[in-house]
Amino acid sequence: TRQTGLTSLDYGFVNTASTRSAITFIDGEKGILRYRGYPIEQVAKRATFLETAWLLIYGELPSASELEEFDTKIRRHTLLHEDLKRFFSALPHNAHPMSVLSSGVSALSTYYQDSLNPKNPEHVELATVRLLAKLPVMAAYAHKKSIGQAFLYPDNSLSFVDNFLKLNFGNLAEPYEIDPVLSKALERLLILHEDHEQNASTSTVRLVGSTEANLFASVSAGINALFGPLHGGANEAVLAMLAQIRDSGEGVGRFVERVKNKEDGVKLMGFGHRVYKNYDPRAKLVKESADEVLAALGVHDDLLEIAKELEAIALEDDYFKSRRLYPNVDFYTGVIYKAMGFPTRMFTVLFAIGRLPGWIAHWREMNTDPQTKIGRPQQLYTGAAERSFPAR
Ligand code: SDX
C-alpha cells in the first residue's frame, strides 16, 4: 500500500488469514497476557518452567505424578550424542551462540532419526522431550566454546534450571554450588518467555511445520527468526545501546533526541511492540526482578540506572506516547542476565530456551489441527503488467 497506494481490496480479496490457537491470549491494548487462560503475573510467580511447558503443550496443568514423570523423562534425555562434540568443536570459537544453537538443533535431527515423523505421535513425544532436554545443554556448549572452557556433562540430579546454571558456570576444576537467587530469577525469566502467540519466530515454526517438516527443522528455523535484533536479538541490542550511551558520554537526553530525529535509523531498543500498545506485562515483572536480583547478587550496574532514566523520559515524551511505544520484554532482561554472569551474546540464546515450549506447543497444535493447510502468505502484486519480450 505504501508503494502503490493500492490495497488488497483493489485486488478483489481481503487477506483474512489469521491463525487459530488456544495456547496464549494477548490483549495489546490492555497489556494482558495469559497462558492457557492463566494470567502471566500468577504463572511467573507460582509455576515452574517445566510445569508451564506442560501447560502450554498439553493444555492443562500437570498432576504431581505427570510433572514428576515429565521431569524424569527430560533428565534422562539430557546427554548429547558424543559425535556432536566434534560437530561443535569444528565451529569457530567466536561463532555467535545463536548460530551454534540453530546449527546444533538441525544437527540433532541427523542423530535422532527415530523422532522425525510428524505423523507418528511417539516420534513427536520423543522429539518434544529431546529438544527440551538437549537445547539447554547445547546452549551451554555454545557459551563454554565462546569462552574457551571445556564442555561439561549434564547433572541429572539437578532441576532443569539448576542443571543449566551448572553447565554454564560450573567447571572441571572445582565443585559448583547453585545460588538459589540465580535459580529462582532465571526460572521466572524463562517462564516469562515461554510463549507469546503468533510472534515472528513462532509463526516461522508453524509455517515450516505446515509443510510437514520435522520438529527439529521447524525449531531450528524459529531460532534463526528469533536471532534478529527486531525480535529476540533486541535483548542483546539493548545492552549495546545502554553501554553506548554510558561510554560515549552523550547522555540519555541527547540519545533520545537522536532517536526522535531518527538519526542513522537509531531506535530505542527494547521499546515498542507489534501488539502491545501499552506496557508489556512481562516488562513490568522483569523490571521488578531487576532490582531484587541485582541487590541479592550484590551487583550495582549503572546500565540499569540508564535504562530507568531512558524509560522515565520516553514514557513522558510525546514522540513515544503518540506512537504508543512502551518497554517490551527485552528492555530490562539483559541487565539481569549480565548480573547473572552471562555474556551479552548469550542473551538471545536464553530467550530461545525460554521460548522452546511455546514453539513446540504451537507446532504440535498446528500439526494435529485437521484444518491446517500448508502456509502460503498472500501477496499484493505491485510489479509490471504483461508485456512482450523483445523478439530475437
Ligand atoms: C519481541 O511479536 C512478539 O510477540 C515479539 C516478542 C515475543 O515475545 O515474541 O514480544 C518479543 O520481539 C519484542 C520486540 C523486541 N524488539 C525491539 O525492542 C526492537 C525495537 N522495536 C522496534 O523495532 C519496533 O517497535 C518493533 C519492531 C518491535 C515493532 O514495530 P512496529 O509495531 O511495526 O512499529 P512500526 O515499525 O510501525 O513503528 C511505528 C512508529 C514509527 O515511527 P513513524 O514512522 O510513525 O514516524 O514508531 C517508531 C517507528 O519509527 N518506532 C520506534 C521504535 N519502534 C517503533 N521508534 C524508536 N524506537 C523504537 N523502538
Tab-separated table of C-alpha atoms and ligand atoms in Angstrom:
chain	number	residue	atom	x	y	z
A	1	THR	CA	0.000	0.000	0.000
A	2	ARG	CA	2.835	2.382	0.853
A	3	GLN	CA	4.404	1.921	-2.621
A	4	THR	CA	1.299	1.882	-4.831
A	5	GLY	CA	-1.491	3.369	-2.750
A	6	LEU	CA	-3.430	0.244	-3.685
A	7	THR	CA	-4.918	-2.001	-1.024
A	8	SER	CA	-5.837	-5.660	-1.046
A	9	LEU	CA	-9.455	-4.579	-1.679
A	10	ASP	CA	-8.346	-3.185	-5.063
A	11	TYR	CA	-7.160	-6.655	-5.946
A	12	GLY	CA	-10.510	-8.208	-5.149
A	13	PHE	CA	-9.562	-10.066	-1.980
A	14	VAL	CA	-9.070	-9.280	1.692
A	15	ASN	CA	-6.335	-11.126	3.493
A	16	THR	CA	-8.433	-12.550	6.318
A	17	ALA	CA	-5.963	-15.338	7.014
A	18	SER	CA	-5.317	-15.469	10.770
A	19	THR	CA	-4.080	-18.346	12.842
A	20	ARG	CA	-6.461	-20.115	15.254
A	21	SER	CA	-4.848	-21.078	18.519
A	22	ALA	CA	-5.923	-21.933	22.059
A	23	ILE	CA	-2.497	-21.580	23.667
A	24	THR	CA	-1.845	-17.929	24.556
A	25	PHE	CA	-4.084	-14.869	24.741
A	26	ILE	CA	-2.749	-11.315	24.403
A	27	ASP	CA	-4.730	-8.069	24.678
A	28	GLY	CA	-2.299	-5.470	23.340
A	29	GLU	CA	-4.486	-2.528	24.290
A	30	LYS	CA	-4.835	-3.587	27.920
A	31	GLY	CA	-1.421	-5.236	28.302
A	32	ILE	CA	-2.863	-8.663	29.124
A	33	LEU	CA	-1.009	-11.972	28.608
A	34	ARG	CA	-2.445	-15.373	29.608
A	35	TYR	CA	-1.015	-18.890	29.131
A	36	ARG	CA	-3.983	-21.251	28.577
A	37	GLY	CA	-6.139	-18.715	30.460
A	38	TYR	CA	-3.807	-18.236	33.432
A	39	PRO	CA	-2.533	-14.608	33.868
A	40	ILE	CA	1.216	-14.322	33.336
A	41	GLU	CA	1.579	-12.492	36.675
A	42	GLN	CA	0.361	-15.628	38.513
A	43	VAL	CA	2.157	-18.204	36.345
A	44	ALA	CA	5.512	-16.403	36.608
A	45	LYS	CA	5.357	-16.320	40.424
A	46	ARG	CA	3.737	-19.676	41.175
A	47	ALA	CA	4.726	-22.193	38.466
A	48	THR	CA	7.969	-23.884	37.466
A	49	PHE	CA	9.392	-23.776	33.956
A	50	LEU	CA	8.591	-27.419	33.171
A	51	GLU	CA	5.125	-27.164	34.715
A	52	THR	CA	4.436	-24.209	32.421
A	53	ALA	CA	5.880	-26.084	29.459
A	54	TRP	CA	3.451	-28.953	30.162
A	55	LEU	CA	0.547	-26.487	30.447
A	56	LEU	CA	1.382	-24.881	27.098
A	57	ILE	CA	1.968	-28.183	25.291
A	58	TYR	CA	-0.839	-30.327	26.751
A	59	GLY	CA	-3.375	-27.614	27.645
A	60	GLU	CA	-3.859	-28.218	31.384
A	61	LEU	CA	-1.654	-28.033	34.486
A	62	PRO	CA	0.039	-31.399	35.121
A	63	SER	CA	-0.799	-33.560	38.121
A	64	ALA	CA	2.110	-34.109	40.536
A	65	SER	CA	2.768	-37.542	39.013
A	66	GLU	CA	2.550	-36.230	35.426
A	67	LEU	CA	5.048	-33.474	36.252
A	68	GLU	CA	7.402	-35.872	38.003
A	69	GLU	CA	7.317	-38.276	35.049
A	70	PHE	CA	7.861	-35.393	32.574
A	71	ASP	CA	10.795	-34.047	34.631
A	72	THR	CA	12.356	-37.533	34.885
A	73	LYS	CA	11.997	-38.158	31.157
A	74	ILE	CA	13.670	-34.854	30.366
A	75	ARG	CA	16.558	-35.517	32.771
A	76	ARG	CA	17.055	-38.913	31.085
A	77	HIS	CA	17.500	-37.251	27.684
A	78	THR	CA	19.991	-34.507	28.529
A	79	LEU	CA	23.048	-36.349	27.140
A	80	LEU	CA	24.029	-35.393	23.591
A	81	HIS	CA	25.436	-37.927	21.115
A	82	GLU	CA	29.218	-37.857	21.635
A	83	ASP	CA	29.817	-37.152	17.927
A	84	LEU	CA	28.059	-33.805	18.400
A	85	LYS	CA	31.082	-32.610	20.400
A	86	ARG	CA	33.146	-32.953	17.226
A	87	PHE	CA	30.444	-31.000	15.393
A	88	PHE	CA	30.651	-28.160	17.930
A	89	SER	CA	34.459	-28.290	18.015
A	90	ALA	CA	34.553	-27.711	14.255
A	91	LEU	CA	32.774	-24.341	14.604
A	92	PRO	CA	34.862	-21.157	15.074
A	93	HIS	CA	35.355	-20.243	18.763
A	94	ASN	CA	33.878	-16.796	18.070
A	95	ALA	CA	30.724	-18.147	16.357
A	96	HIS	CA	27.605	-16.388	17.677
A	97	PRO	CA	25.886	-18.768	20.148
A	98	MET	CA	22.576	-18.340	18.280
A	99	SER	CA	24.224	-19.653	15.098
A	100	VAL	CA	25.709	-22.531	17.102
A	101	LEU	CA	22.270	-23.289	18.555
A	102	SER	CA	20.325	-23.268	15.272
A	103	SER	CA	23.027	-25.395	13.600
A	104	GLY	CA	23.091	-27.745	16.585
A	105	VAL	CA	19.308	-28.282	16.503
A	106	SER	CA	19.440	-29.091	12.805
A	107	ALA	CA	22.301	-31.499	13.507
A	108	LEU	CA	20.259	-33.185	16.267
A	109	SER	CA	17.798	-34.399	13.641
A	110	THR	CA	20.618	-36.311	11.910
A	111	TYR	CA	21.350	-38.281	15.103
A	112	TYR	CA	17.785	-38.854	16.275
A	113	GLN	CA	16.118	-40.176	13.143
A	114	ASP	CA	13.626	-42.173	15.246
A	115	SER	CA	11.785	-38.982	16.156
A	116	LEU	CA	11.338	-37.168	12.853
A	117	ASN	CA	7.945	-38.287	11.566
A	118	PRO	CA	5.353	-35.569	12.348
A	119	LYS	CA	2.524	-38.052	11.769
A	120	ASN	CA	3.836	-40.535	14.345
A	121	PRO	CA	2.707	-39.469	17.867
A	122	GLU	CA	5.555	-41.406	19.514
A	123	HIS	CA	8.084	-39.613	17.319
A	124	VAL	CA	6.515	-36.257	18.272
A	125	GLU	CA	6.640	-37.064	22.017
A	126	LEU	CA	10.277	-38.193	21.743
A	127	ALA	CA	11.257	-35.106	19.722
A	128	THR	CA	9.497	-32.907	22.325
A	129	VAL	CA	11.420	-34.403	25.238
A	130	ARG	CA	14.735	-34.495	23.371
A	131	LEU	CA	14.541	-30.821	22.401
A	132	LEU	CA	13.541	-29.681	25.896
A	133	ALA	CA	16.346	-31.768	27.400
A	134	LYS	CA	19.121	-31.067	24.917
A	135	LEU	CA	18.649	-27.415	23.928
A	136	PRO	CA	19.968	-26.114	27.296
A	137	VAL	CA	22.973	-28.460	27.042
A	138	MET	CA	23.787	-27.221	23.543
A	139	ALA	CA	23.302	-23.624	24.670
A	140	ALA	CA	25.817	-24.177	27.452
A	141	TYR	CA	28.193	-25.790	24.938
A	142	ALA	CA	27.935	-22.606	22.859
A	143	HIS	CA	28.688	-20.499	25.937
A	144	LYS	CA	31.650	-22.625	27.032
A	145	LYS	CA	33.023	-22.637	23.473
A	146	SER	CA	32.826	-18.837	23.296
A	147	ILE	CA	34.911	-18.501	26.497
A	148	GLY	CA	37.356	-21.290	25.704
A	149	GLN	CA	36.292	-23.574	28.535
A	150	ALA	CA	35.664	-27.329	28.409
A	151	PHE	CA	32.129	-28.559	27.797
A	152	LEU	CA	30.503	-30.004	30.918
A	153	TYR	CA	28.196	-33.014	31.041
A	154	PRO	CA	24.659	-32.530	32.407
A	155	ASP	CA	23.966	-33.450	36.046
A	156	ASN	CA	20.644	-35.292	36.125
A	157	SER	CA	20.379	-34.945	39.899
A	158	LEU	CA	19.593	-31.244	39.347
A	159	SER	CA	16.414	-29.468	38.227
A	160	PHE	CA	16.074	-28.119	34.683
A	161	VAL	CA	17.203	-24.614	35.662
A	162	ASP	CA	19.911	-25.669	38.143
A	163	ASN	CA	21.419	-28.099	35.622
A	164	PHE	CA	21.558	-25.248	33.098
A	165	LEU	CA	23.269	-22.939	35.603
A	166	LYS	CA	25.876	-25.578	36.440
A	167	LEU	CA	26.512	-26.348	32.750
A	168	ASN	CA	27.223	-22.659	32.172
A	169	PHE	CA	29.010	-21.582	35.330
A	170	GLY	CA	30.479	-24.810	36.680
A	171	ASN	CA	33.909	-26.033	35.546
A	172	LEU	CA	36.077	-29.143	35.784
A	173	ALA	CA	38.422	-27.636	38.354
A	174	GLU	CA	36.061	-27.117	41.269
A	175	PRO	CA	32.619	-28.009	42.626
A	176	TYR	CA	29.755	-25.662	41.693
A	177	GLU	CA	27.204	-24.531	44.244
A	178	ILE	CA	23.782	-23.473	42.967
A	179	ASP	CA	22.830	-19.939	44.049
A	180	PRO	CA	19.080	-20.021	44.904
A	181	VAL	CA	18.742	-16.338	43.938
A	182	LEU	CA	20.077	-17.055	40.466
A	183	SER	CA	17.974	-20.194	40.187
A	184	LYS	CA	14.693	-18.510	41.126
A	185	ALA	CA	15.352	-15.434	38.987
A	186	LEU	CA	16.299	-17.457	35.904
A	187	GLU	CA	13.266	-19.745	36.313
A	188	ARG	CA	10.978	-16.704	36.369
A	189	LEU	CA	12.642	-15.117	33.339
A	190	LEU	CA	12.410	-18.339	31.338
A	191	ILE	CA	8.700	-18.658	32.218
A	192	LEU	CA	8.063	-15.098	31.041
A	193	HIS	CA	9.467	-16.055	27.619
A	194	GLU	CA	7.710	-19.415	27.166
A	195	ASP	CA	5.099	-18.285	24.688
A	196	HIS	CA	3.736	-15.186	23.055
A	197	GLU	CA	1.124	-16.152	20.470
A	198	GLN	CA	1.980	-15.579	16.778
A	199	ASN	CA	5.270	-13.680	17.094
A	200	ALA	CA	7.746	-13.860	14.205
A	201	SER	CA	9.672	-16.913	15.428
A	202	THR	CA	6.583	-18.891	16.454
A	203	SER	CA	4.930	-18.079	13.126
A	204	THR	CA	8.127	-19.329	11.459
A	205	VAL	CA	7.954	-22.604	13.384
A	206	ARG	CA	4.305	-23.026	12.377
A	207	LEU	CA	4.984	-22.123	8.732
A	208	VAL	CA	7.903	-24.559	8.405
A	209	GLY	CA	5.907	-27.234	10.265
A	210	SER	CA	2.912	-26.724	7.936
A	211	THR	CA	4.983	-28.314	5.130
A	212	GLU	CA	5.233	-31.461	7.344
A	213	ALA	CA	8.893	-30.727	8.076
A	214	ASN	CA	10.026	-32.334	11.340
A	215	LEU	CA	10.039	-30.553	14.710
A	216	PHE	CA	13.848	-30.142	14.804
A	217	ALA	CA	13.875	-28.425	11.383
A	218	SER	CA	10.971	-26.174	12.433
A	219	VAL	CA	12.601	-25.168	15.736
A	220	SER	CA	15.940	-24.504	14.030
A	221	ALA	CA	14.120	-22.097	11.687
A	222	GLY	CA	12.438	-20.467	14.699
A	223	ILE	CA	15.819	-19.920	16.378
A	224	ASN	CA	17.053	-18.131	13.268
A	225	ALA	CA	13.957	-15.921	13.165
A	226	LEU	CA	14.402	-15.060	16.850
A	227	PHE	CA	18.046	-14.067	16.219
A	228	GLY	CA	17.099	-10.803	14.532
A	229	PRO	CA	17.553	-7.561	16.567
A	230	LEU	CA	13.938	-6.542	15.926
A	231	HIS	CA	12.812	-9.732	17.693
A	232	GLY	CA	14.674	-11.785	20.300
A	233	GLY	CA	18.014	-10.234	19.369
A	234	ALA	CA	16.725	-6.990	20.906
A	235	ASN	CA	17.790	-8.060	24.424
A	236	GLU	CA	21.404	-8.141	23.237
A	237	ALA	CA	20.928	-4.852	21.329
A	238	VAL	CA	19.529	-3.114	24.439
A	239	LEU	CA	22.754	-3.774	26.371
A	240	ALA	CA	24.827	-2.447	23.475
A	241	MET	CA	22.597	0.666	23.379
A	242	LEU	CA	22.889	1.293	27.149
A	243	ALA	CA	26.668	0.774	27.072
A	244	GLN	CA	26.977	3.141	24.109
A	245	ILE	CA	25.052	5.842	25.987
A	246	ARG	CA	27.306	5.366	29.023
A	247	ASP	CA	30.622	5.084	27.179
A	248	SER	CA	30.003	7.850	24.636
A	249	GLY	CA	29.141	10.297	27.412
A	250	GLU	CA	26.366	11.677	25.156
A	251	GLY	CA	23.809	11.246	27.974
A	252	VAL	CA	20.277	9.893	27.852
A	253	GLY	CA	18.658	13.138	26.753
A	254	ARG	CA	20.869	13.541	23.685
A	255	PHE	CA	20.332	9.879	22.770
A	256	VAL	CA	16.552	10.280	22.983
A	257	GLU	CA	16.782	13.304	20.670
A	258	ARG	CA	18.751	11.211	18.154
A	259	VAL	CA	16.034	8.561	18.290
A	260	LYS	CA	13.288	11.124	17.754
A	261	ASN	CA	15.212	12.647	14.839
A	262	LYS	CA	15.736	9.131	13.500
A	263	GLU	CA	19.437	9.898	13.094
A	264	ASP	CA	21.122	6.967	11.308
A	265	GLY	CA	17.978	4.888	11.883
A	266	VAL	CA	18.730	4.668	15.617
A	267	LYS	CA	15.934	3.088	17.659
A	268	LEU	CA	15.181	2.823	21.354
A	269	MET	CA	15.805	-0.913	21.525
A	270	GLY	CA	13.585	-2.802	23.952
A	271	PHE	CA	10.764	-0.341	23.241
A	272	GLY	CA	7.751	-0.783	21.002
A	273	HIS	CA	5.785	-3.863	20.004
A	274	ARG	CA	3.657	-5.130	17.104
A	275	VAL	CA	0.824	-5.955	19.505
A	276	TYR	CA	1.318	-4.203	22.858
A	277	LYS	CA	0.314	-0.575	22.568
A	278	ASN	CA	0.530	-0.449	26.336
A	279	TYR	CA	3.137	-1.582	28.864
A	280	ASP	CA	4.224	-5.187	28.117
A	281	PRO	CA	3.120	-7.066	31.274
A	282	ARG	CA	6.314	-9.105	31.116
A	283	ALA	CA	8.456	-5.964	31.151
A	284	LYS	CA	6.786	-4.922	34.400
A	285	LEU	CA	7.650	-8.257	36.013
A	286	VAL	CA	11.227	-8.209	34.670
A	287	LYS	CA	11.754	-4.651	35.949
A	288	GLU	CA	10.557	-5.758	39.416
A	289	SER	CA	13.050	-8.636	39.317
A	290	ALA	CA	15.936	-6.463	38.135
A	291	ASP	CA	16.185	-4.505	41.385
A	292	GLU	CA	15.667	-7.638	43.517
A	293	VAL	CA	18.206	-9.796	41.662
A	294	LEU	CA	20.972	-7.175	41.441
A	295	ALA	CA	20.565	-6.340	45.130
A	296	ALA	CA	20.565	-10.044	46.097
A	297	LEU	CA	23.661	-10.637	43.978
A	298	GLY	CA	25.272	-7.530	45.410
A	299	VAL	CA	25.692	-6.132	41.912
A	300	HIS	CA	25.435	-2.444	41.067
A	301	ASP	CA	25.137	-1.761	37.358
A	302	ASP	CA	24.941	1.799	36.096
A	303	LEU	CA	23.315	0.409	32.928
A	304	LEU	CA	20.196	-0.319	35.000
A	305	GLU	CA	20.085	3.292	36.111
A	306	ILE	CA	20.488	4.428	32.494
A	307	ALA	CA	17.645	2.089	31.463
A	308	LYS	CA	15.356	3.505	34.140
A	309	GLU	CA	16.223	7.066	33.117
A	310	LEU	CA	15.523	6.224	29.470
A	311	GLU	CA	12.180	4.707	30.371
A	312	ALA	CA	11.174	7.674	32.523
A	313	ILE	CA	11.957	10.149	29.741
A	314	ALA	CA	10.304	8.083	26.989
A	315	LEU	CA	7.085	7.495	28.942
A	316	GLU	CA	6.634	11.267	29.311
A	317	ASP	CA	7.701	12.234	25.781
A	318	ASP	CA	5.023	12.835	23.123
A	319	TYR	CA	7.121	11.194	20.394
A	320	PHE	CA	6.896	7.843	22.182
A	321	LYS	CA	3.460	8.388	23.719
A	322	SER	CA	1.905	9.321	20.365
A	323	ARG	CA	3.389	6.194	18.820
A	324	ARG	CA	2.331	4.126	21.845
A	325	LEU	CA	5.871	2.899	22.448
A	326	TYR	CA	6.427	1.208	25.798
A	327	PRO	CA	9.126	-1.076	27.211
A	328	ASN	CA	8.805	-4.654	25.949
A	329	VAL	CA	10.116	-7.867	27.438
A	330	ASP	CA	13.623	-7.208	26.124
A	331	PHE	CA	14.189	-3.855	27.795
A	332	TYR	CA	15.327	-4.993	31.250
A	333	THR	CA	16.205	-8.681	30.798
A	334	GLY	CA	19.760	-8.060	29.620
A	335	VAL	CA	20.753	-6.196	32.770
A	336	ILE	CA	19.706	-9.217	34.832
A	337	TYR	CA	21.391	-11.760	32.542
A	338	LYS	CA	24.601	-9.676	32.740
A	339	ALA	CA	24.404	-9.614	36.551
A	340	MET	CA	23.986	-13.409	36.488
A	341	GLY	CA	27.256	-13.686	34.593
A	342	PHE	CA	26.046	-14.478	31.066
A	343	PRO	CA	27.963	-12.852	28.203
A	344	THR	CA	25.800	-10.483	26.103
A	345	ARG	CA	25.837	-12.821	23.106
A	346	MET	CA	24.116	-15.490	25.227
A	347	PHE	CA	21.074	-13.293	25.967
A	348	THR	CA	19.073	-14.308	22.886
A	349	VAL	CA	20.019	-17.944	23.495
A	350	LEU	CA	18.311	-17.596	26.895
A	351	PHE	CA	15.269	-16.204	25.097
A	352	ALA	CA	15.307	-19.287	22.822
A	353	ILE	CA	15.472	-21.709	25.768
A	354	GLY	CA	12.525	-19.905	27.326
A	355	ARG	CA	10.535	-19.861	24.074
A	356	LEU	CA	11.105	-23.507	23.152
A	357	PRO	CA	7.982	-24.844	24.937
A	358	GLY	CA	5.831	-22.305	23.078
A	359	TRP	CA	7.354	-23.227	19.728
A	360	ILE	CA	6.729	-26.922	20.475
A	361	ALA	CA	3.164	-26.260	21.676
A	362	HIS	CA	2.294	-24.276	18.547
A	363	TRP	CA	3.950	-26.787	16.221
A	364	ARG	CA	2.001	-29.637	17.834
A	365	GLU	CA	-1.262	-27.652	17.731
A	366	MET	CA	-0.724	-26.919	14.031
A	367	ASN	CA	0.405	-30.496	13.359
A	368	THR	CA	-2.750	-32.063	14.836
A	369	ASP	CA	-5.286	-29.490	13.562
A	370	PRO	CA	-7.229	-31.150	10.712
A	371	GLN	CA	-7.840	-27.700	9.222
A	372	THR	CA	-4.105	-27.000	8.864
A	373	LYS	CA	-3.062	-26.238	5.295
A	374	ILE	CA	0.447	-25.613	4.024
A	375	GLY	CA	1.385	-21.992	4.758
A	376	ARG	CA	1.163	-19.725	1.717
A	377	PRO	CA	1.030	-15.997	2.685
A	378	GLN	CA	-0.938	-13.938	0.175
A	379	GLN	CA	0.798	-11.325	-1.983
A	380	LEU	CA	-0.256	-7.970	-3.366
A	381	TYR	CA	1.393	-7.853	-6.823
A	382	THR	CA	2.815	-4.388	-7.498
A	383	GLY	CA	5.073	-5.207	-10.459
A	384	ALA	CA	4.853	-4.635	-14.223
A	385	ALA	CA	1.671	-5.515	-16.174
A	386	GLU	CA	2.017	-8.065	-19.006
A	387	ARG	CA	4.483	-7.004	-21.712
A	388	SER	CA	6.161	-8.737	-24.712
A	389	PHE	CA	9.706	-9.931	-24.533
A	390	PRO	CA	11.867	-8.321	-27.298
A	391	ALA	CA	11.903	-10.518	-30.459
A	392	ARG	CA	15.361	-12.048	-31.293
B	1	SDX	C1	9.971	-9.151	20.765
B	1	SDX	O1	5.720	-10.189	18.459
B	1	SDX	C2	6.090	-10.556	19.621
B	1	SDX	O2	5.302	-11.021	20.433
B	1	SDX	C3	7.573	-10.404	19.915
B	1	SDX	C4	8.008	-10.649	21.351
B	1	SDX	C5	7.823	-12.103	21.761
B	1	SDX	O3	7.665	-12.357	22.963
B	1	SDX	O4	7.939	-12.981	20.864
B	1	SDX	O5	7.273	-9.817	22.225
B	1	SDX	C6	9.493	-10.342	21.525
B	1	SDX	O6	10.442	-9.297	19.683
B	1	SDX	C7	9.773	-7.785	21.355
B	1	SDX	C8	10.245	-6.648	20.401
B	1	SDX	C9	11.767	-6.531	20.518
B	1	SDX	N1	12.280	-5.555	19.515
B	1	SDX	C10	12.766	-4.374	19.869
B	1	SDX	O7	12.769	-3.924	21.000
B	1	SDX	C11	13.361	-3.574	18.701
B	1	SDX	C12	12.901	-2.125	18.766
B	1	SDX	N2	11.459	-2.060	18.473
B	1	SDX	C13	11.104	-1.711	17.102
B	1	SDX	O8	11.955	-2.157	16.103
B	1	SDX	C14	9.604	-1.900	16.856
B	1	SDX	O9	8.949	-1.332	17.916
B	1	SDX	C15	9.037	-3.290	16.635
B	1	SDX	C16	9.702	-3.960	15.502
B	1	SDX	C17	9.156	-4.128	17.879
B	1	SDX	C18	7.561	-3.137	16.333
B	1	SDX	O10	7.461	-2.376	15.215
B	1	SDX	P1	6.017	-1.820	14.720
B	1	SDX	O11	4.952	-2.048	15.720
B	1	SDX	O12	5.836	-2.364	13.356
B	1	SDX	O13	6.216	-0.317	14.731
B	1	SDX	P2	6.499	0.499	13.435
B	1	SDX	O14	7.749	-0.014	12.840
B	1	SDX	O15	5.262	0.515	12.601
B	1	SDX	O16	6.761	1.934	14.056
B	1	SDX	C19	5.696	2.835	14.294
B	1	SDX	C20	6.400	4.159	14.585
B	1	SDX	C21	7.462	4.501	13.543
B	1	SDX	O17	7.606	5.891	13.537
B	1	SDX	P3	6.905	6.762	12.325
B	1	SDX	O18	7.301	6.112	11.016
B	1	SDX	O19	5.425	6.703	12.574
B	1	SDX	O20	7.488	8.152	12.492
B	1	SDX	O21	7.117	4.019	15.840
B	1	SDX	C22	8.501	4.164	15.584
B	1	SDX	C23	8.720	3.904	14.121
B	1	SDX	O22	9.899	4.569	13.650
B	1	SDX	N3	9.162	3.156	16.426
B	1	SDX	C24	10.237	3.386	17.139
B	1	SDX	C25	10.523	2.195	17.817
B	1	SDX	N4	9.609	1.286	17.493
B	1	SDX	C26	8.759	1.870	16.624
B	1	SDX	N5	10.993	4.498	17.287
B	1	SDX	C27	12.069	4.381	18.100
B	1	SDX	N6	12.392	3.267	18.788
B	1	SDX	C28	11.644	2.160	18.673
B	1	SDX	N7	11.973	1.058	19.341
